Amino acid sequence: MIVDNNKTLQGIVINPGVYKGKAYVAGPDNDRPFDKGDILVIPHSNPKYSLMLLDAGALVCESGAVMAHICIVAGEIGIPCMTQVNDATKAIKDGSYIEVHADQGEVLVVG
């Protein structure tokens, strides 16, 4: 019997693109260093995460407006970016492998 543990989350596309990699779920309990190429998963739009975008492979924002500062910066840098991805910080575990398919407005949680 094959069990499919993948989860697909939906959101609003800010900047299209596809990126696959390790998730970094930002929050007060995460003391793991942010590694270059990690996918930054944030609970809400906040400019304090902007510098992390320079090393991020993609951005997944749980809540935030399309014109939020961090979403604009992600678009200017040219990384795949999505917002309004409900429960992203709960459904995605820090360090897990995810795929951001911003072209289709989906985040696939692989493991």
Short mmCIF file of N, CA, C and O in Angstrom, two decimals:
data_model
loop_
_atom_site.label_atom_id
_atom_site.label_comp_id
_atom_site.label_asym_id
_atom_site.label_seq_id
_atom_site.Cartn_x
_atom_site.Cartn_y
_atom_site.Cartn_z
N MET A 1 0.84 -1.18 0.00
CA MET A 1 0.00 0.00 0.00
C MET A 1 0.89 1.24 0.00
O MET A 1 1.79 1.39 0.80
N ILE A 2 0.63 2.16 -0.90
CA ILE A 2 1.39 3.40 -1.00
C ILE A 2 0.61 4.50 -0.31
O ILE A 2 -0.58 4.69 -0.58
N VAL A 3 1.28 5.21 0.59
CA VAL A 3 0.64 6.31 1.29
C VAL A 3 1.25 7.61 0.79
O VAL A 3 2.47 7.77 0.76
N ASP A 4 0.40 8.54 0.38
CA ASP A 4 0.86 9.84 -0.11
C ASP A 4 0.76 10.85 1.02
O ASP A 4 -0.33 11.23 1.42
N ASN A 5 1.91 11.25 1.56
CA ASN A 5 1.93 12.22 2.66
C ASN A 5 2.09 13.65 2.19
O ASN A 5 2.23 14.55 3.00
N ASN A 6 2.13 13.86 0.89
CA ASN A 6 2.29 15.21 0.36
C ASN A 6 1.07 16.06 0.67
O ASN A 6 -0.06 15.58 0.65
N LYS A 7 1.33 17.34 0.96
CA LYS A 7 0.26 18.31 1.16
C LYS A 7 0.44 19.40 0.13
O LYS A 7 1.56 19.80 -0.16
N THR A 8 -0.66 19.90 -0.39
CA THR A 8 -0.60 21.02 -1.31
C THR A 8 -1.32 22.20 -0.69
O THR A 8 -2.47 22.09 -0.27
N LEU A 9 -0.60 23.32 -0.60
CA LEU A 9 -1.15 24.55 -0.07
C LEU A 9 -1.36 25.52 -1.22
O LEU A 9 -0.55 25.57 -2.15
N GLN A 10 -2.41 26.30 -1.16
CA GLN A 10 -2.74 27.27 -2.20
C GLN A 10 -2.44 28.68 -1.72
O GLN A 10 -2.51 28.95 -0.52
N GLY A 11 -2.14 29.57 -2.64
CA GLY A 11 -1.89 30.96 -2.29
C GLY A 11 -1.98 31.86 -3.49
O GLY A 11 -2.33 31.44 -4.59
N ILE A 12 -1.65 33.12 -3.26
CA ILE A 12 -1.67 34.14 -4.31
C ILE A 12 -0.24 34.34 -4.81
O ILE A 12 0.68 34.56 -4.03
N VAL A 13 -0.08 34.31 -6.11
CA VAL A 13 1.24 34.48 -6.72
C VAL A 13 1.62 35.96 -6.72
O VAL A 13 0.85 36.81 -7.16
N ILE A 14 2.81 36.24 -6.21
CA ILE A 14 3.38 37.58 -6.27
C ILE A 14 4.42 37.64 -7.38
O ILE A 14 4.43 38.55 -8.20
N ASN A 15 5.30 36.65 -7.40
CA ASN A 15 6.32 36.56 -8.45
C ASN A 15 6.38 35.10 -8.90
O ASN A 15 6.61 34.22 -8.07
N PRO A 16 6.13 34.83 -10.18
CA PRO A 16 6.10 33.44 -10.64
C PRO A 16 7.48 32.79 -10.62
O PRO A 16 8.50 33.46 -10.55
N GLY A 17 7.45 31.49 -10.69
CA GLY A 17 8.67 30.71 -10.73
C GLY A 17 8.50 29.42 -9.96
O GLY A 17 7.53 29.23 -9.24
N VAL A 18 9.46 28.53 -10.13
CA VAL A 18 9.45 27.25 -9.43
C VAL A 18 10.77 27.11 -8.70
O VAL A 18 11.84 27.39 -9.25
N TYR A 19 10.70 26.70 -7.43
CA TYR A 19 11.90 26.49 -6.65
C TYR A 19 11.65 25.34 -5.68
O TYR A 19 10.57 25.26 -5.07
N LYS A 20 12.63 24.47 -5.55
CA LYS A 20 12.53 23.31 -4.66
C LYS A 20 13.68 23.37 -3.67
O LYS A 20 14.82 23.63 -4.07
N GLY A 21 13.37 23.14 -2.39
CA GLY A 21 14.44 23.17 -1.41
C GLY A 21 13.95 23.00 0.00
O GLY A 21 12.80 22.62 0.26
N LYS A 22 14.84 23.33 0.94
CA LYS A 22 14.58 23.17 2.37
C LYS A 22 13.85 24.40 2.91
O LYS A 22 14.22 25.53 2.61
N ALA A 23 12.84 24.15 3.72
CA ALA A 23 12.05 25.23 4.31
C ALA A 23 12.72 25.77 5.56
O ALA A 23 13.23 25.01 6.39
N TYR A 24 12.71 27.08 5.69
CA TYR A 24 13.11 27.75 6.93
C TYR A 24 11.86 28.47 7.43
O TYR A 24 11.43 29.46 6.86
N VAL A 25 11.24 27.92 8.47
CA VAL A 25 10.02 28.50 9.03
C VAL A 25 10.43 29.49 10.11
O VAL A 25 10.88 29.11 11.19
N ALA A 26 10.27 30.77 9.81
CA ALA A 26 10.69 31.83 10.72
C ALA A 26 9.72 31.95 11.89
O ALA A 26 8.52 31.75 11.74
N GLY A 27 10.28 32.25 13.03
CA GLY A 27 9.47 32.45 14.22
C GLY A 27 10.36 32.52 15.45
O GLY A 27 11.56 32.22 15.38
N PRO A 28 9.79 32.89 16.57
CA PRO A 28 10.59 33.08 17.79
C PRO A 28 11.23 31.80 18.32
O PRO A 28 12.24 31.86 19.02
N ASP A 29 10.68 30.65 17.97
CA ASP A 29 11.22 29.38 18.47
C ASP A 29 12.29 28.78 17.57
O ASP A 29 12.88 27.76 17.91
N ASN A 30 12.53 29.38 16.42
CA ASN A 30 13.51 28.82 15.49
C ASN A 30 14.85 29.50 15.69
O ASN A 30 15.02 30.67 15.38
N ASP A 31 15.82 28.73 16.19
CA ASP A 31 17.16 29.27 16.38
C ASP A 31 18.16 28.66 15.39
O ASP A 31 19.36 28.87 15.50
N ARG A 32 17.65 27.91 14.41
CA ARG A 32 18.51 27.33 13.38
C ARG A 32 18.98 28.44 12.43
O ARG A 32 18.20 29.31 12.06
N PRO A 33 20.25 28.41 12.05
CA PRO A 33 20.73 29.43 11.10
C PRO A 33 20.04 29.29 9.74
O PRO A 33 19.73 28.19 9.31
N PHE A 34 19.80 30.42 9.12
CA PHE A 34 19.23 30.45 7.77
C PHE A 34 20.33 30.15 6.77
O PHE A 34 21.37 30.82 6.76
N ASP A 35 20.14 29.12 5.96
CA ASP A 35 21.15 28.72 4.97
C ASP A 35 20.81 29.30 3.60
O ASP A 35 19.62 29.38 3.22
N LYS A 36 21.83 29.67 2.86
CA LYS A 36 21.63 30.19 1.50
C LYS A 36 20.86 29.15 0.68
O LYS A 36 21.18 27.96 0.70
N GLY A 37 19.81 29.61 0.02
CA GLY A 37 18.99 28.73 -0.80
C GLY A 37 17.76 28.19 -0.09
O GLY A 37 16.90 27.59 -0.72
N ASP A 38 17.66 28.40 1.23
CA ASP A 38 16.46 27.97 1.95
C ASP A 38 15.24 28.72 1.43
O ASP A 38 15.35 29.85 0.94
N ILE A 39 14.09 28.10 1.57
CA ILE A 39 12.83 28.75 1.25
C ILE A 39 12.31 29.39 2.53
O ILE A 39 12.04 28.69 3.50
N LEU A 40 12.18 30.70 2.51
CA LEU A 40 11.74 31.44 3.69
C LEU A 40 10.23 31.36 3.82
O LEU A 40 9.50 31.77 2.91
N VAL A 41 9.77 30.80 4.94
CA VAL A 41 8.34 30.67 5.22
C VAL A 41 8.05 31.55 6.44
O VAL A 41 8.61 31.32 7.52
N ILE A 42 7.22 32.58 6.25
CA ILE A 42 6.99 33.55 7.32
C ILE A 42 5.50 33.63 7.67
O ILE A 42 4.65 33.41 6.81
N PRO A 43 5.20 33.95 8.93
CA PRO A 43 3.80 34.01 9.34
C PRO A 43 3.06 35.23 8.80
O PRO A 43 1.86 35.16 8.56
N HIS A 44 3.77 36.34 8.61
CA HIS A 44 3.13 37.55 8.11
C HIS A 44 4.20 38.43 7.47
O HIS A 44 5.40 38.25 7.69
N SER A 45 3.76 39.34 6.67
CA SER A 45 4.68 40.25 6.01
C SER A 45 5.33 41.15 7.05
O SER A 45 4.66 41.76 7.87
N ASN A 46 6.66 41.18 7.04
CA ASN A 46 7.39 41.99 8.00
C ASN A 46 8.74 42.37 7.37
O ASN A 46 9.49 41.49 6.95
N PRO A 47 9.05 43.66 7.34
CA PRO A 47 10.32 44.08 6.73
C PRO A 47 11.56 43.49 7.39
O PRO A 47 12.62 43.44 6.78
N LYS A 48 11.43 42.99 8.63
CA LYS A 48 12.62 42.43 9.31
C LYS A 48 13.17 41.20 8.59
O LYS A 48 14.32 40.84 8.79
N TYR A 49 12.37 40.58 7.75
CA TYR A 49 12.82 39.41 7.01
C TYR A 49 13.45 39.77 5.66
O TYR A 49 13.95 38.91 4.96
N SER A 50 13.43 41.05 5.30
CA SER A 50 13.86 41.47 3.96
C SER A 50 15.30 41.08 3.65
O SER A 50 15.59 40.65 2.53
N LEU A 51 16.22 41.25 4.58
CA LEU A 51 17.62 40.91 4.31
C LEU A 51 17.81 39.41 4.06
O LEU A 51 18.71 39.02 3.31
N MET A 52 16.97 38.59 4.66
CA MET A 52 17.07 37.15 4.44
C MET A 52 16.75 36.79 2.99
O MET A 52 17.21 35.76 2.48
N LEU A 53 15.96 37.64 2.33
CA LEU A 53 15.57 37.36 0.95
C LEU A 53 16.77 37.33 0.00
O LEU A 53 16.72 36.66 -1.03
N LEU A 54 17.83 38.04 0.36
CA LEU A 54 19.01 38.06 -0.50
C LEU A 54 19.62 36.68 -0.67
O LEU A 54 20.27 36.40 -1.69
N ASP A 55 19.43 35.80 0.31
CA ASP A 55 19.96 34.44 0.25
C ASP A 55 18.88 33.39 0.05
O ASP A 55 19.18 32.20 -0.06
N ALA A 56 17.62 33.80 0.02
CA ALA A 56 16.50 32.85 -0.08
C ALA A 56 16.30 32.38 -1.52
O ALA A 56 16.55 33.12 -2.47
N GLY A 57 15.81 31.15 -1.64
CA GLY A 57 15.46 30.62 -2.95
C GLY A 57 14.05 30.99 -3.35
O GLY A 57 13.73 31.10 -4.53
N ALA A 58 13.18 31.18 -2.34
CA ALA A 58 11.78 31.54 -2.58
C ALA A 58 11.20 32.06 -1.26
O ALA A 58 11.79 31.87 -0.20
N LEU A 59 10.03 32.70 -1.36
CA LEU A 59 9.33 33.22 -0.18
C LEU A 59 7.90 32.72 -0.17
O LEU A 59 7.20 32.78 -1.18
N VAL A 60 7.49 32.21 1.00
CA VAL A 60 6.11 31.79 1.22
C VAL A 60 5.62 32.57 2.44
O VAL A 60 6.18 32.45 3.52
N CYS A 61 4.60 33.38 2.24
CA CYS A 61 4.07 34.24 3.31
C CYS A 61 2.65 33.77 3.66
O CYS A 61 1.81 33.65 2.78
N GLU A 62 2.44 33.51 4.94
CA GLU A 62 1.15 33.00 5.39
C GLU A 62 0.04 34.05 5.23
O GLU A 62 -1.07 33.75 4.80
N SER A 63 0.33 35.27 5.64
CA SER A 63 -0.64 36.35 5.46
C SER A 63 0.11 37.61 5.11
O SER A 63 1.22 37.84 5.56
N GLY A 64 -0.49 38.41 4.30
CA GLY A 64 0.14 39.65 3.86
C GLY A 64 -0.46 40.12 2.56
O GLY A 64 -0.94 39.32 1.76
N ALA A 65 -0.44 41.41 2.40
CA ALA A 65 -1.02 42.01 1.20
C ALA A 65 -0.10 41.85 0.00
O ALA A 65 1.11 41.69 0.14
N VAL A 66 -0.69 41.89 -1.16
CA VAL A 66 0.06 41.77 -2.41
C VAL A 66 1.10 42.88 -2.52
O VAL A 66 2.19 42.67 -3.03
N MET A 67 0.79 44.05 -2.00
CA MET A 67 1.71 45.19 -2.08
C MET A 67 2.55 45.35 -0.81
O MET A 67 3.14 46.40 -0.58
N ALA A 68 2.64 44.32 0.02
CA ALA A 68 3.46 44.38 1.22
C ALA A 68 4.93 44.54 0.84
O ALA A 68 5.38 44.03 -0.19
N HIS A 69 5.67 45.22 1.68
CA HIS A 69 7.09 45.52 1.42
C HIS A 69 7.89 44.27 1.07
O HIS A 69 8.62 44.24 0.08
N ILE A 70 7.76 43.22 1.86
CA ILE A 70 8.57 42.02 1.63
C ILE A 70 8.21 41.34 0.31
O ILE A 70 9.08 40.81 -0.38
N CYS A 71 6.95 41.40 -0.07
CA CYS A 71 6.53 40.81 -1.35
C CYS A 71 7.09 41.61 -2.52
O CYS A 71 7.52 41.03 -3.53
N ILE A 72 7.11 42.92 -2.38
CA ILE A 72 7.68 43.77 -3.43
C ILE A 72 9.17 43.49 -3.57
O ILE A 72 9.70 43.37 -4.68
N VAL A 73 9.88 43.38 -2.44
CA VAL A 73 11.32 43.10 -2.46
C VAL A 73 11.59 41.75 -3.12
O VAL A 73 12.49 41.62 -3.95
N ALA A 74 10.80 40.73 -2.78
CA ALA A 74 10.98 39.41 -3.39
C ALA A 74 10.81 39.49 -4.90
O ALA A 74 11.57 38.87 -5.66
N GLY A 75 9.83 40.25 -5.35
CA GLY A 75 9.62 40.43 -6.78
C GLY A 75 10.77 41.15 -7.45
O GLY A 75 11.20 40.79 -8.55
N GLU A 76 11.31 42.16 -6.76
CA GLU A 76 12.45 42.90 -7.32
C GLU A 76 13.70 42.04 -7.40
O GLU A 76 14.48 42.16 -8.35
N ILE A 77 13.89 41.19 -6.41
CA ILE A 77 15.05 40.28 -6.41
C ILE A 77 14.87 39.20 -7.48
O ILE A 77 15.84 38.71 -8.05
N GLY A 78 13.62 38.85 -7.74
CA GLY A 78 13.33 37.87 -8.78
C GLY A 78 13.17 36.45 -8.29
O GLY A 78 13.32 35.51 -9.05
N ILE A 79 12.84 36.28 -7.00
CA ILE A 79 12.63 34.93 -6.49
C ILE A 79 11.13 34.60 -6.49
O ILE A 79 10.30 35.49 -6.35
N PRO A 80 10.77 33.32 -6.65
CA PRO A 80 9.37 32.95 -6.57
C PRO A 80 8.78 33.37 -5.23
O PRO A 80 9.41 33.19 -4.18
N CYS A 81 7.59 33.94 -5.27
CA CYS A 81 6.99 34.47 -4.06
C CYS A 81 5.49 34.28 -4.08
O CYS A 81 4.84 34.53 -5.10
N MET A 82 4.96 33.81 -2.93
CA MET A 82 3.52 33.65 -2.77
C MET A 82 3.09 34.20 -1.42
O MET A 82 3.85 34.15 -0.45
N THR A 83 1.88 34.73 -1.36
CA THR A 83 1.31 35.19 -0.11
C THR A 83 -0.07 34.58 0.05
O THR A 83 -0.58 33.93 -0.86
N GLN A 84 -0.66 34.80 1.22
CA GLN A 84 -1.98 34.25 1.56
C GLN A 84 -1.98 32.72 1.47
O GLN A 84 -2.96 32.10 1.04
N VAL A 85 -0.87 32.11 1.88
CA VAL A 85 -0.77 30.64 1.93
C VAL A 85 -1.20 30.25 3.35
O VAL A 85 -0.39 30.23 4.28
N ASN A 86 -2.48 30.00 3.50
CA ASN A 86 -3.06 29.74 4.82
C ASN A 86 -2.39 28.57 5.54
O ASN A 86 -2.14 27.53 4.93
N ASP A 87 -2.09 28.78 6.82
CA ASP A 87 -1.50 27.77 7.70
C ASP A 87 -0.13 27.28 7.24
O ASP A 87 0.29 26.18 7.61
N ALA A 88 0.58 28.08 6.47
CA ALA A 88 1.90 27.65 5.98
C ALA A 88 2.86 27.34 7.11
O ALA A 88 3.59 26.34 7.05
N THR A 89 2.88 28.15 8.16
CA THR A 89 3.83 27.93 9.25
C THR A 89 3.44 26.75 10.12
O THR A 89 4.26 26.27 10.91
N LYS A 90 2.23 26.26 9.98
CA LYS A 90 1.79 25.07 10.72
C LYS A 90 1.95 23.81 9.86
O LYS A 90 2.34 22.76 10.35
N ALA A 91 1.65 23.92 8.59
CA ALA A 91 1.68 22.76 7.69
C ALA A 91 3.10 22.41 7.24
O ALA A 91 3.36 21.26 6.88
N ILE A 92 4.00 23.39 7.28
CA ILE A 92 5.37 23.18 6.85
C ILE A 92 6.27 23.12 8.07
O ILE A 92 6.30 24.05 8.87
N LYS A 93 7.01 22.05 8.21
CA LYS A 93 7.95 21.92 9.33
C LYS A 93 9.30 22.49 8.91
O LYS A 93 9.73 22.31 7.77
N ASP A 94 9.96 23.16 9.86
CA ASP A 94 11.28 23.71 9.58
C ASP A 94 12.23 22.60 9.14
O ASP A 94 12.27 21.53 9.75
N GLY A 95 12.95 22.84 8.07
CA GLY A 95 13.91 21.86 7.56
C GLY A 95 13.32 20.85 6.59
O GLY A 95 14.06 20.05 6.01
N SER A 96 11.99 20.88 6.42
CA SER A 96 11.38 19.92 5.50
C SER A 96 11.59 20.36 4.05
O SER A 96 11.90 21.51 3.76
N TYR A 97 11.43 19.41 3.15
CA TYR A 97 11.60 19.68 1.73
C TYR A 97 10.26 20.12 1.15
O TYR A 97 9.26 19.44 1.32
N ILE A 98 10.27 21.28 0.48
CA ILE A 98 9.05 21.77 -0.16
C ILE A 98 9.34 22.22 -1.58
O ILE A 98 10.50 22.46 -1.94
N GLU A 99 8.29 22.32 -2.36
CA GLU A 99 8.39 22.80 -3.72
C GLU A 99 7.44 23.98 -3.87
O GLU A 99 6.24 23.85 -3.60
N VAL A 100 7.97 25.11 -4.28
CA VAL A 100 7.15 26.30 -4.51
C VAL A 100 6.89 26.37 -6.01
O VAL A 100 7.81 26.55 -6.80
N HIS A 101 5.64 26.18 -6.38
CA HIS A 101 5.21 26.26 -7.78
C HIS A 101 4.40 27.55 -7.91
O HIS A 101 3.17 27.51 -8.03
N ALA A 102 5.11 28.67 -7.86
CA ALA A 102 4.43 29.96 -7.87
C ALA A 102 3.73 30.21 -9.21
O ALA A 102 2.84 31.04 -9.28
N ASP A 103 4.11 29.51 -10.25
CA ASP A 103 3.41 29.64 -11.53
C ASP A 103 1.95 29.19 -11.41
O ASP A 103 1.07 29.75 -12.05
N GLN A 104 1.71 28.17 -10.56
CA GLN A 104 0.36 27.64 -10.38
C GLN A 104 -0.26 28.08 -9.06
O GLN A 104 -1.39 27.68 -8.75
N GLY A 105 0.46 28.81 -8.23
CA GLY A 105 -0.07 29.25 -6.94
C GLY A 105 -0.13 28.14 -5.91
O GLY A 105 -1.02 28.11 -5.08
N GLU A 106 0.85 27.23 -5.98
CA GLU A 106 0.84 26.07 -5.06
C GLU A 106 2.19 25.89 -4.36
O GLU A 106 3.24 26.17 -4.94
N VAL A 107 2.11 25.40 -3.14
CA VAL A 107 3.28 24.96 -2.41
C VAL A 107 3.06 23.51 -2.07
O VAL A 107 2.06 23.15 -1.45
N LEU A 108 3.97 22.64 -2.49
CA LEU A 108 3.87 21.22 -2.24
C LEU A 108 4.81 20.86 -1.10
O LEU A 108 6.01 21.10 -1.19
N VAL A 109 4.25 20.34 -0.03
CA VAL A 109 5.04 19.90 1.13
C VAL A 109 5.35 18.42 0.91
O VAL A 109 4.46 17.59 0.97
N VAL A 110 6.61 18.12 0.64
CA VAL A 110 7.02 16.76 0.28
C VAL A 110 7.43 15.97 1.52
O VAL A 110 7.05 14.82 1.69
N GLY A 111 8.20 16.55 2.37
CA GLY A 111 8.62 15.79 3.56
C GLY A 111 9.61 16.50 4.41
O GLY A 111 10.00 17.58 4.25
#
